[in-house]
Amino acid sequence: MRTTRLSRRAVLSGAAAAAALTAVPSLQGGAQAAEGVTTYRWRNVVQGGTGFVTGVLFHPSVRGLAYARTDIGGAYRWDDSAGRWTPLIDHLGWDDWNLLGVEAMAVDPAHPNRLYLALGTYAQSWASNGAVLRSDDRGATWRRTDLTVKLGANEDGRGAGERLLVDPRDSDTLWLGTRHDGLLKSTDRGATWAAATGFPGTPSASGQGVTLLVAAGRTLYAGWGDSDGTAASLFRTVDGVTWEAVPGQPAGVAAKVPIRAAYDRHTRELYLTYANAPGPNGQSDGSVHALCTADGKWREVTPVQPGGTTDDGDTDSFGYGGVAVDARRPGTLVVSTNNRWSLVDTVFRSTDGGRSWTSLKDSAVLDVSETPYLKWGADAPKFGWWIQALALDPYDSRHVVYGTGATLYGTRDLKHWAPQIRGIEEASARLLISPPAGKAQLLSGCGDIGVMYHEKLTASPSRGMASNPVFGTATGLAQAAAKPAYVVRTGWGDHGNGAYSNDGGQTWAPFAAQPALAKDAPGPIAVTADGTVLLWVFVHWDGTTYPAYRSTDNGATWTEVPSFPKGATPVADPADPTRFYAYDTATGTLLASTDSGRTFTARAAGLPSGDTQFELVAAPGRSGDLWLSVKENGLYRSTDGGVGFAKVAGCRAAYTLGFGKAADGAAYPAVYLVGATDSVNAVHRSDDEAKSWVRINDDRHQWGWTGEAIAGDPRVYGRVYLATNGRGIQYGEPV
């Protein structure tokens, strides 16, 4: 969707600013309960990163202190003594889901406890405006200012930056570069913002705007991403009022978009990486340049020119991404390539100001034993891709870290590299199964990383991502209720978009055949309780829906089911292998099959309808016990296989629902709900068939949007698994 340009008026002032000064807590690991909340301890199911780390920032004045930002999964603080990251903005709730993406971050060298975050995942018209959080205790608590402009932490250019900067001449002054609204300035430590006067960049509704802000001594530099390669793309100010284009700056396609910058205070040189596109995708050319701020002279220091030919005859196209300087050794710096798919991205290091370079990839020894999914099935782990976040520890010249599209690698000797990712979990989880038996504690399906088999909740799965085929995004995951060793999955695969397992998801085999629709529109799948019939639905990424297909021979042959409602999610009855159900959201009708999915007929009608996907689930161990979550319309239940539904009292909104082991003395499984029993969307549990609910998360554990999937553990009462959009899989247990 196209964004709309906003005016350059003051962003927040007066009473609105005062209202935004309320302190809010960050996640600190405990489980304090608010009034009316059952006390739970919440932790991540360990996957190990699994998302794009877009920025890493070592504090220049404090040994061992660093921060990381992600495109959709929040910000983190590094605890050097513990060797792990602490999430900082899990307190952001349902209505603030768009703030889980971190566009930029800034620290104050003169005040080590101060931290600033610029939040906003999407700049589209349907997304909320951005916000700035400011902390005086390294992210333990926050004060918030809502902006009237949009930021884009998950848009193109999200690996550029940083776009947020504390003015080195005055700690009360902050600068924020936006994509479509120019440069903003605050003179009260981020409490209020207004358009910076005199900045020469012209805002554009479709451009990149300010891509980076950096201080070189007392001079500020701003990268501009909307140049055509001939106009200026780098501006500076020496007084914070008057801006000018930097004389002599590089031009041409290879220097079209400034990506990142780093200043060597010893040599007084400013190093900048460039590309012909903002990235992380789409870059095919780039360069690296150094500006001597003492005399204004430029020199090109590009390690390798893009555009050559590989031994396989491919074009070696890429841009340049990250850059960092060594605070202890003058003229020592690292830069990274980006979007280099033919020869794989690398980090180059120079000890002579960029006159000569060494590729650290060439001598690298990678150890991904802590996160085996980085082997991508049977493939050897790659040094990296989408390397735009790159940082060099100011207190340890051999400690370098860089982000990729899936993890954060670190080294302490410039040779041995391993994921430095503990504590960072940013998967977009979509599908969850907690098996009733077997070795697995959990099966998960996520965006980008497919399906994982979790033997433990505290360690990345030893088998990594499910292979044969290897999936990118998972679209379907189902287990035969009476035969839990049989599991099926669907998604975007490397050789086939569907697979089955006869050992509970430990190993997989692709379907022998798949309908032609599966190539471009793999959707959800269901399997009968006895594992004999598969029902596969096809939905294109653009929303186009197609007929469902049925297989009775483990995916060897498929037959169209014309009576199945297009685009609906199939649900198998957990006790009767002849029954399937589907909810037609377009008409508000429940359809059922009593012949193992051959035909479907309408039952209950007149239920809530719309162009959205409601959720239908079946209670375990029972036939015809159906629950229907219809978002703001609440929760409905049928106990007769969908012939009739009754609205569940006391549930104002229902987004996703699951079941777990019953409480002691209870005859019905525990019911878990993401929805609202009053005015607040939260996570709830009921031990009495939804007659009463207790909230089991609290205001410090909200994780933005959580309406995709929830699953109780059938073997452990009270344990529940929750899918988030960017903070991985959370699991909670009563304290």
XYZ file of C-alpha atoms in Angstrom:
735
model
C 0.000 0.000 0.000
C 1.183 3.507 -0.733
C 2.051 5.768 2.163
C 0.670 9.263 2.563
C 2.939 12.195 3.269
C 2.280 13.867 6.601
C 2.782 17.563 7.255
C 5.999 18.784 8.865
C 4.204 20.403 11.794
C 5.275 19.934 15.408
C 4.915 16.283 16.257
C 3.905 16.538 19.906
C 3.593 19.433 22.280
C 1.758 20.843 25.252
C -0.772 18.660 27.062
C -0.208 15.757 24.689
C 3.454 15.690 25.620
C 2.692 15.856 29.313
C 0.294 12.948 28.985
C 3.029 10.885 27.394
C 5.419 11.179 30.332
C 4.012 8.201 32.215
C 6.724 5.725 33.145
C 6.107 2.186 31.909
C 8.031 -0.931 32.928
C 10.128 -3.141 30.737
C 10.499 -6.891 31.039
C 12.716 -7.780 33.979
C 12.190 -11.536 34.058
C 9.886 -11.848 37.056
C 6.190 -12.547 37.200
C 4.541 -9.889 39.291
C 0.792 -10.072 38.891
C -1.597 -7.201 38.544
C -4.895 -7.313 40.375
C -7.106 -10.088 38.948
C -4.189 -11.835 37.241
C -3.136 -15.389 38.042
C 0.634 -15.291 38.528
C 2.544 -16.900 35.670
C 6.196 -17.111 34.744
C 6.767 -16.405 31.046
C 9.789 -17.441 29.011
C 10.697 -17.930 25.375
C 10.719 -21.349 23.798
C 14.322 -21.296 22.578
C 14.713 -21.260 18.815
C 17.722 -18.972 18.607
C 17.157 -15.659 16.854
C 15.377 -16.698 13.635
C 14.927 -13.127 12.418
C 16.611 -10.033 11.007
C 18.836 -8.175 13.457
C 18.924 -4.716 11.893
C 21.235 -2.877 14.261
C 23.800 -3.416 17.023
C 25.206 -0.583 19.106
C 28.024 -0.888 21.646
C 28.001 1.857 24.236
C 31.172 3.914 23.758
C 31.592 4.680 27.472
C 30.663 1.428 29.247
C 32.524 -1.851 28.840
C 30.254 -4.773 27.986
C 27.112 -2.722 27.354
C 25.407 -3.057 23.977
C 21.960 -2.874 22.418
C 20.360 -4.611 19.453
C 17.288 -3.790 17.405
C 15.161 -5.964 15.137
C 12.708 -5.322 12.331
C 9.594 -6.756 14.039
C 10.792 -8.174 17.356
C 11.737 -5.329 19.659
C 15.024 -4.217 21.200
C 17.473 -5.935 23.549
C 20.249 -5.084 26.000
C 23.412 -7.187 26.177
C 24.439 -8.562 29.566
C 28.129 -9.299 29.121
C 28.511 -11.183 32.410
C 25.618 -13.517 31.581
C 26.391 -13.715 27.878
C 22.809 -13.075 26.814
C 20.339 -10.432 25.677
C 17.428 -9.057 27.713
C 14.257 -7.978 25.850
C 13.279 -4.394 26.601
C 9.822 -3.671 25.184
C 7.704 -6.759 25.873
C 5.354 -4.485 27.823
C 3.917 -3.095 24.580
C 0.436 -4.509 24.188
C -2.150 -5.423 21.618
C -2.995 -1.913 20.454
C 0.708 -1.105 20.101
C 1.624 -4.082 17.917
C 3.049 -1.739 15.274
C 5.645 -0.484 17.773
C 7.431 -3.842 18.113
C 9.591 -2.901 15.113
C 12.544 -0.715 16.106
C 13.509 1.794 13.435
C 16.486 3.248 15.319
C 18.207 3.508 18.692
C 20.598 5.937 20.336
C 22.751 6.172 23.463
C 24.254 9.187 25.169
C 28.042 8.856 25.630
C 27.917 11.405 28.448
C 25.076 9.689 30.338
C 25.580 5.908 30.148
C 22.164 4.981 31.550
C 20.209 6.842 28.897
C 18.703 4.926 25.992
C 16.356 6.047 23.221
C 14.301 3.962 20.791
C 12.347 5.067 17.724
C 9.514 2.585 17.173
C 7.216 1.883 14.245
C 7.106 -1.229 12.086
C 5.203 -0.019 9.031
C 4.758 3.352 7.370
C 1.661 2.276 5.445
C -1.645 4.120 5.763
C -3.199 1.298 7.788
C -0.426 1.319 10.399
C -0.341 3.425 13.533
C 2.072 6.314 13.967
C 5.497 5.849 15.459
C 6.698 6.593 18.979
C 9.905 7.423 20.823
C 10.760 5.685 24.086
C 13.343 7.147 26.426
C 14.905 5.521 29.459
C 17.193 6.656 32.252
C 17.959 3.120 33.443
C 19.125 1.258 30.320
C 15.634 0.179 29.342
C 14.333 -1.059 32.692
C 11.602 1.606 32.599
C 10.433 3.930 29.860
C 8.714 7.196 29.142
C 6.917 7.464 25.825
C 6.168 10.140 23.282
C 3.710 9.325 20.503
C 4.565 10.853 17.141
C 2.269 12.029 14.360
C 4.515 10.524 11.700
C 5.030 6.922 10.690
C 8.253 4.951 10.883
C 9.156 1.776 8.981
C 11.309 -0.729 10.868
C 10.137 -3.541 8.564
C 10.262 -1.532 5.349
C 13.023 -1.405 2.748
C 16.051 0.315 4.240
C 15.507 -1.141 7.697
C 19.142 -2.163 7.961
C 20.380 1.393 7.386
C 21.007 3.935 10.115
C 21.088 4.725 12.896
C 18.431 7.359 12.223
C 18.332 8.550 15.857
C 21.163 10.589 17.414
C 21.961 12.430 20.633
C 23.621 15.718 19.757
C 27.247 15.592 21.044
C 27.093 19.299 21.921
C 23.962 19.064 24.061
C 22.544 15.897 25.612
C 19.062 17.429 25.717
C 18.983 17.695 21.922
C 18.034 14.688 19.819
C 17.642 14.222 16.077
C 15.363 11.733 14.325
C 15.473 11.003 10.618
C 12.201 9.845 9.106
C 11.371 8.196 5.820
C 8.635 10.507 4.594
C 8.652 13.534 6.885
C 12.192 14.834 6.807
C 14.383 15.464 9.826
C 12.886 15.988 13.286
C 14.509 17.667 16.278
C 13.862 17.584 20.012
C 15.379 19.960 22.544
C 13.884 18.312 25.643
C 15.352 14.795 25.473
C 12.678 13.437 23.166
C 9.597 14.630 25.039
C 8.485 16.840 22.124
C 9.501 16.908 18.470
C 9.296 19.368 15.602
C 10.585 19.575 12.051
C 14.230 20.653 11.893
C 14.548 24.011 10.178
C 16.924 24.426 7.289
C 17.292 20.752 6.407
C 17.586 20.544 2.605
C 16.054 17.108 2.020
C 12.594 17.263 0.455
C 10.199 14.716 2.029
C 8.587 12.195 -0.280
C 5.583 9.936 0.258
C 7.398 7.040 -1.412
C 11.062 7.683 -0.641
C 13.595 6.614 1.948
C 14.235 10.011 3.493
C 16.986 10.173 6.106
C 18.933 6.906 6.151
C 21.537 7.698 8.813
C 22.673 10.240 11.373
C 26.206 10.319 12.731
C 28.391 12.724 14.690
C 31.979 13.390 13.660
C 33.274 15.454 16.526
C 30.786 18.303 16.862
C 29.636 18.115 13.251
C 26.500 16.157 12.381
C 26.028 14.279 9.127
C 22.779 12.996 7.647
C 22.456 10.473 4.845
C 19.670 11.063 2.329
C 18.166 8.061 0.566
C 16.202 9.804 -2.173
C 19.057 10.916 -4.397
C 19.116 9.772 -8.018
C 22.884 9.327 -7.902
C 23.645 12.816 -9.176
C 22.127 14.987 -6.446
C 23.582 15.203 -2.971
C 22.968 12.291 -0.618
C 24.981 13.514 2.376
C 24.370 16.700 4.343
C 26.069 18.218 7.381
C 25.645 20.917 10.004
C 28.260 22.453 12.246
C 25.885 24.551 14.334
C 22.685 22.472 14.432
C 20.855 25.142 12.443
C 22.347 25.455 8.969
C 22.680 22.373 6.776
C 24.619 22.002 3.548
C 25.498 19.324 1.052
C 28.947 17.918 1.780
C 31.318 19.078 -0.985
C 33.057 16.538 -3.203
C 30.866 13.622 -2.140
C 30.749 10.521 -4.356
C 28.142 10.264 -7.078
C 26.826 7.627 -9.415
C 24.755 4.491 -9.050
C 27.238 2.823 -6.689
C 26.895 5.750 -4.254
C 23.193 6.410 -4.664
C 22.036 5.492 -1.134
C 24.223 6.017 1.963
C 23.615 2.986 4.187
C 25.769 3.383 7.308
C 28.583 5.555 8.655
C 31.275 5.360 11.342
C 33.757 7.987 12.551
C 37.379 7.321 13.476
C 38.193 10.061 15.987
C 41.911 9.250 15.842
C 42.316 9.842 12.106
C 39.303 12.197 11.838
C 37.927 10.177 8.946
C 34.271 9.389 8.385
C 33.651 6.082 6.613
C 30.435 5.517 4.681
C 28.966 2.503 2.917
C 26.772 2.962 -0.135
C 24.496 0.923 -2.365
C 22.248 1.476 -5.345
C 19.171 0.542 -3.292
C 18.270 0.769 0.398
C 18.266 -3.000 0.910
C 18.303 -5.479 2.389
C 16.988 -6.860 -0.915
C 17.532 -5.369 -4.347
C 21.112 -4.143 -4.023
C 23.400 -4.943 -6.950
C 26.057 -2.237 -6.731
C 27.792 -0.295 -3.995
C 30.956 1.308 -2.674
C 32.791 2.470 0.449
C 34.221 5.964 0.853
C 36.197 7.875 3.457
C 35.904 11.606 4.160
C 38.730 13.346 5.974
C 36.805 15.811 8.091
C 39.929 17.870 8.739
C 40.506 18.907 5.105
C 37.315 17.781 3.312
C 39.099 15.332 1.005
C 37.374 12.131 -0.117
C 38.876 8.824 -1.137
C 37.270 5.604 -2.279
C 38.170 2.565 -0.163
C 35.852 -0.066 -1.659
C 37.266 -3.541 -0.829
C 35.873 -5.321 -3.916
C 33.987 -3.771 -6.804
C 30.602 -5.405 -7.412
C 29.718 -6.651 -10.856
C 32.427 -9.202 -11.545
C 31.857 -12.751 -12.759
C 32.143 -15.781 -10.510
C 33.758 -19.074 -11.455
C 30.261 -20.405 -12.162
C 29.541 -17.591 -14.559
C 27.176 -15.732 -12.243
C 27.319 -11.980 -11.776
C 28.835 -11.044 -8.418
C 26.363 -8.287 -7.639
C 25.914 -6.759 -4.167
C 25.937 -3.544 -2.180
C 27.753 -2.526 0.970
C 26.044 -2.514 4.350
C 27.619 -2.253 7.772
C 30.691 -0.297 8.837
C 32.380 0.034 12.243
C 35.685 1.509 13.406
C 38.047 0.298 16.099
C 38.025 2.794 18.978
C 41.427 1.524 20.159
C 43.374 1.234 16.911
C 43.504 4.177 14.481
C 42.690 3.259 10.886
C 41.234 -0.149 11.766
C 37.700 -0.786 10.555
C 35.306 -3.436 9.249
C 32.694 -3.233 6.496
C 30.204 -5.775 5.188
C 28.797 -6.648 1.828
C 25.042 -7.013 1.533
C 22.758 -9.007 -0.769
C 25.702 -10.958 -2.189
C 24.077 -14.273 -3.073
C 26.525 -15.737 -5.572
C 29.655 -15.722 -3.381
C 27.881 -15.157 -0.034
C 28.237 -11.981 2.004
C 31.386 -11.276 3.956
C 32.943 -8.874 6.432
C 36.127 -7.141 5.287
C 38.705 -5.801 7.759
C 41.367 -3.152 7.217
C 44.140 -1.967 9.510
C 45.370 0.840 7.244
C 42.348 3.033 6.737
C 40.890 0.991 3.907
C 43.937 0.900 1.670
C 44.004 -2.894 1.915
C 41.450 -5.422 3.089
C 41.135 -8.978 4.365
C 37.935 -10.989 4.040
C 37.168 -12.485 7.454
C 34.912 -15.034 5.797
C 37.871 -16.694 4.094
C 39.405 -17.847 7.378
C 36.187 -18.161 9.379
C 35.342 -21.233 11.412
C 31.591 -21.306 12.054
C 30.109 -23.137 15.019
C 26.297 -23.225 14.897
C 25.859 -26.125 17.311
C 23.823 -23.906 19.615
C 21.340 -23.098 16.830
C 21.371 -26.059 14.425
C 18.662 -24.632 12.178
C 21.353 -22.429 10.606
C 22.458 -25.501 8.670
C 19.204 -25.078 6.700
C 18.512 -28.792 6.491
C 21.639 -30.600 5.371
C 23.442 -27.531 4.009
C 26.560 -26.137 5.633
C 25.948 -22.903 7.529
C 26.585 -19.743 5.545
C 28.698 -16.873 6.811
C 25.734 -14.593 6.410
C 23.312 -12.637 4.288
C 21.631 -9.290 4.785
C 24.658 -8.075 6.751
C 23.872 -4.464 7.556
C 24.178 -4.507 11.326
C 27.903 -4.587 12.109
C 29.572 -3.519 15.352
C 33.052 -3.540 16.892
C 33.449 -3.578 20.659
C 35.195 -0.334 21.716
C 36.915 -2.216 24.556
C 37.954 -5.336 22.627
C 39.378 -5.007 19.128
C 38.801 -8.676 18.374
C 35.159 -8.710 19.406
C 33.099 -8.169 16.251
C 29.410 -8.939 15.808
C 27.196 -8.785 12.762
C 23.532 -9.416 12.128
C 22.001 -11.534 9.392
C 18.485 -12.351 8.270
C 18.343 -15.045 10.950
C 20.907 -14.518 13.699
C 23.718 -12.484 15.199
C 27.253 -13.848 14.781
C 30.108 -12.880 17.050
C 33.843 -13.538 17.344
C 36.473 -12.872 20.010
C 39.492 -13.758 17.878
C 38.489 -12.738 14.313
C 38.469 -16.384 13.245
C 36.021 -18.445 15.287
C 32.423 -17.322 14.916
C 29.283 -18.492 16.669
C 25.787 -17.109 17.174
C 25.830 -14.475 19.922
C 22.073 -14.695 20.103
C 21.028 -16.015 23.519
C 17.895 -14.236 24.642
C 16.932 -12.887 21.219
C 13.855 -14.643 19.853
C 12.020 -12.916 17.044
C 10.210 -15.545 14.996
C 6.755 -14.817 13.662
C 5.053 -17.933 15.021
C 1.849 -19.123 13.337
C 1.160 -22.769 14.166
C 1.517 -24.694 17.430
C 0.926 -28.318 18.425
C 1.625 -29.650 21.905
C 1.602 -33.446 21.385
C -0.244 -35.681 23.858
C 2.585 -38.234 23.770
C 6.064 -38.809 22.374
C 9.435 -37.144 22.741
C 8.478 -33.717 21.426
C 7.235 -31.120 23.856
C 6.128 -28.848 21.031
C 5.842 -28.617 17.246
C 5.889 -25.131 15.792
C 5.345 -23.564 12.401
C 6.737 -20.080 11.732
C 7.267 -17.556 9.021
C 10.601 -17.906 7.188
C 11.905 -20.877 9.234
C 9.212 -23.483 8.636
C 8.543 -26.222 11.184
C 10.612 -27.116 14.254
C 10.522 -30.174 16.520
C 11.182 -29.057 20.099
C 12.527 -31.840 22.313
C 13.332 -29.184 24.912
C 11.900 -25.766 25.523
C 15.222 -24.378 26.723
C 17.443 -25.260 23.761
C 17.255 -24.687 20.035
C 15.919 -27.883 18.372
C 18.772 -30.322 17.774
C 17.383 -31.205 14.334
C 17.044 -27.566 13.374
C 14.352 -26.856 10.817
C 12.351 -29.760 9.474
C 13.910 -30.964 6.233
C 12.877 -33.025 3.213
C 11.579 -30.595 2.138
C 13.040 -27.546 3.866
C 10.352 -24.921 4.285
C 10.543 -21.202 4.373
C 7.185 -20.105 5.757
C 4.927 -22.808 7.187
C 1.241 -22.601 6.226
C -0.182 -25.782 7.744
C 0.584 -28.222 10.568
C -1.704 -31.022 11.762
C -1.493 -34.167 13.890
C -3.759 -37.228 13.787
C -5.586 -37.084 17.139
C -5.781 -40.859 17.645
C -2.425 -41.520 15.999
C -0.127 -38.740 17.236
C 2.940 -40.231 15.561
C 1.442 -39.130 12.238
C 1.931 -35.434 11.433
C 1.599 -33.445 8.216
C 2.884 -30.005 7.298
C 2.596 -27.583 4.375
C 4.398 -24.415 3.335
C 6.872 -22.986 0.863
C 9.381 -25.776 0.311
C 12.567 -26.412 -1.627
C 11.249 -29.586 -3.321
C 7.562 -29.877 -2.676
C 5.199 -27.925 -0.473
C 3.830 -30.739 1.659
C 5.305 -33.511 3.827
C 4.360 -36.189 6.345
C 5.985 -37.806 9.355
C 5.401 -41.193 10.972
C 7.497 -40.472 14.067
C 5.817 -37.415 15.512
C 7.765 -34.886 13.442
C 11.320 -36.096 14.008
C 11.806 -37.012 10.335
C 9.820 -36.155 7.239
C 9.151 -37.285 3.682
C 7.569 -35.139 0.962
C 4.198 -36.052 -0.461
C 4.700 -38.224 -3.526
C 2.607 -35.755 -5.504
C 0.854 -32.459 -4.978
C -1.927 -30.577 -6.779
C -0.696 -27.957 -9.214
C -2.111 -25.241 -6.956
C 0.355 -26.207 -4.227
C 3.244 -24.620 -6.101
C 2.008 -21.046 -5.671
C -0.691 -21.278 -3.018
C 0.089 -23.803 -0.257
C -2.391 -23.332 2.548
C -3.582 -25.096 5.695
C -4.005 -28.856 5.964
C -5.979 -31.224 8.211
C -5.803 -34.971 8.863
C -8.468 -37.299 10.201
C -8.136 -38.669 13.718
C -6.893 -42.018 12.388
C -4.453 -40.460 9.907
C -6.081 -41.928 6.803
C -7.405 -38.818 5.027
C -5.739 -35.489 4.265
C -7.586 -32.310 3.341
C -5.446 -29.543 1.856
C -6.625 -25.997 1.187
C -4.945 -23.582 -1.225
C -4.639 -19.845 -0.631
C -2.372 -17.548 -2.633
C -0.292 -14.962 -0.783
C -2.428 -12.210 -2.376
C -5.571 -13.674 -0.809
C -6.924 -15.538 -3.830
C -8.624 -18.759 -2.720
C -9.007 -22.081 -4.516
C -10.806 -25.423 -4.048
C -9.620 -27.901 -1.431
C -8.095 -31.273 -2.325
C -8.350 -34.632 -0.585
C -5.933 -37.567 -0.396
C -6.463 -41.058 0.990
C -3.046 -42.451 0.115
C -0.670 -40.269 2.114
C -0.373 -37.607 -0.548
C 0.268 -39.841 -3.573
C -2.928 -38.751 -5.353
C -5.341 -35.867 -4.792
C -9.001 -35.241 -5.648
C -10.780 -31.892 -5.675
C -13.567 -31.325 -3.129
C -15.956 -28.887 -4.873
C -18.301 -28.501 -1.890
C -15.580 -27.280 0.491
C -15.761 -23.487 1.011
C -12.789 -21.873 -0.745
C -10.159 -20.491 1.606
C -11.617 -21.971 4.791
C -9.367 -23.766 7.259
C -10.261 -27.473 7.556
C -10.756 -28.923 11.036
C -10.762 -32.672 11.697
C -12.967 -34.135 14.396
C -10.602 -35.472 17.098
C -12.774 -38.503 17.917
C -14.651 -39.412 14.714
C -12.435 -40.070 11.650
C -15.369 -39.590 9.276
C -15.907 -35.936 10.196
C -14.399 -32.672 9.026
C -15.611 -29.129 9.652
C -15.072 -25.759 7.985
C -16.303 -22.248 8.625
C -17.270 -20.091 5.652
C -16.468 -16.568 6.789
C -18.070 -15.012 3.714
C -21.526 -16.288 4.648
C -21.216 -17.025 8.370
C -21.986 -20.714 7.837
C -20.583 -23.854 9.431
C -20.147 -26.738 6.996
C -19.538 -30.353 7.951
C -18.562 -33.604 6.292
C -19.571 -37.035 7.597
C -17.955 -38.988 4.747
C -14.281 -38.275 5.507
C -14.155 -35.084 3.498
C -15.737 -36.197 0.220
C -18.632 -33.765 0.542
C -19.580 -30.863 2.786
C -23.055 -29.613 3.667
C -24.212 -26.523 5.521
C -25.297 -26.711 9.135
C -25.489 -23.631 11.361
C -25.935 -20.340 9.506
C -26.366 -16.693 10.396
C -23.145 -16.541 12.402
C -20.730 -13.576 12.187
C -19.271 -13.113 8.726
C -16.740 -10.887 7.020
C -13.635 -10.799 4.877
C -11.416 -11.959 7.720
C -10.289 -15.394 8.879
C -12.115 -16.516 12.003
C -10.827 -19.521 13.931
C -12.662 -22.827 14.393
C -11.185 -25.416 16.793
C -12.375 -28.772 18.100
C -12.051 -29.766 21.748
C -9.748 -32.781 22.188
C -11.179 -36.242 22.843
C -14.737 -35.226 21.960
C -16.812 -35.476 18.816
C -18.619 -32.397 17.582
C -17.484 -30.081 20.384
C -16.583 -26.964 18.373
C -15.456 -23.507 19.443
C -15.554 -20.515 17.097
C -13.498 -17.366 17.724
C -14.916 -14.437 15.768
C -12.640 -11.648 16.969
C -14.588 -8.605 18.204
C -17.827 -10.604 17.950
C -16.732 -12.880 20.768
C -16.767 -16.651 21.199
C -19.323 -19.257 20.112
C -19.661 -22.946 20.946
C -21.414 -25.951 19.431
C -21.767 -29.347 21.114
C -23.643 -31.021 18.267
C -21.143 -30.892 15.428
C -22.120 -27.436 14.230
C -25.872 -27.883 13.963
C -26.301 -25.034 16.416
C -24.038 -22.514 18.126
C -24.494 -20.510 21.302
C -22.560 -17.381 22.183
C -20.304 -17.789 25.212
C -21.166 -15.289 27.900
C -18.448 -13.172 29.470
C -16.169 -13.119 26.421
C -16.205 -9.803 24.587
C -13.560 -10.712 21.986
C -11.873 -13.953 20.903
C -8.963 -14.260 18.489
C -7.416 -17.658 19.099
C -8.243 -20.539 21.429
C -6.624 -23.796 22.536
C -6.856 -26.583 25.089
C -4.569 -28.132 27.695
C -4.559 -30.625 30.517
C -7.557 -30.323 32.820
C -7.187 -28.979 36.330
C -7.253 -31.469 39.186
C -10.813 -32.632 39.661
C -12.049 -31.072 36.416
C -13.678 -33.202 33.722
C -13.032 -30.784 30.850
C -9.692 -29.610 29.432
C -8.350 -26.233 30.434
C -9.305 -23.638 27.821
C -6.823 -20.944 26.811
C -7.900 -17.779 25.064
C -6.344 -14.704 23.529
C -9.129 -12.177 23.680
C -11.028 -9.935 26.052
C -13.331 -10.691 28.935
C -13.527 -6.965 29.666
C -11.934 -4.062 27.808
C -8.393 -5.437 27.563
C -7.111 -8.033 25.122
C -4.999 -10.484 27.082
C -4.191 -14.167 27.629
C -6.776 -16.054 29.676
C -7.409 -19.535 31.083
C -10.660 -21.210 32.070
C -10.908 -24.414 34.096
C -14.704 -24.653 33.906
C -15.642 -24.720 30.192
C -15.486 -20.922 29.788
C -17.904 -20.160 32.601
C -15.179 -18.055 34.230
C -11.766 -16.802 33.160
C -8.533 -15.688 34.768
C -5.964 -13.524 33.062
C -2.573 -15.261 33.025
C -0.302 -12.653 31.471
C 0.369 -9.221 32.949
C 1.144 -5.733 31.713
C 4.873 -6.423 31.458
C 4.341 -9.514 29.308
C 2.227 -8.583 26.280
C 4.476 -8.887 23.166
C 2.333 -6.785 20.854
C -0.015 -8.809 18.644
C -0.650 -12.368 19.858
C -3.794 -13.400 17.982
C -2.361 -16.123 15.731
C -2.168 -19.312 17.816
C -2.293 -20.614 21.382
C -1.941 -24.185 22.652
C -2.172 -25.658 26.114
C 0.041 -28.574 27.082
C -2.017 -31.817 27.320
C 0.540 -33.318 29.707
C 1.256 -30.409 32.082
C -1.621 -28.543 33.660
C -1.331 -24.790 33.402
C 1.442 -24.725 30.791
C 0.503 -22.798 27.681
C 2.312 -21.892 24.451
C 1.655 -18.582 22.748
C 2.581 -17.508 19.220
C 3.743 -13.926 18.786
C 4.464 -11.862 15.710
C 8.134 -11.100 16.259
C 8.889 -12.296 19.792
C 8.906 -15.988 18.966
C 6.994 -18.521 21.031
C 6.302 -17.653 24.642
C 5.398 -20.289 27.179
C 3.877 -19.667 30.555
C 3.555 -21.749 33.695
C 1.826 -21.018 37.004
C 4.212 -19.901 39.704
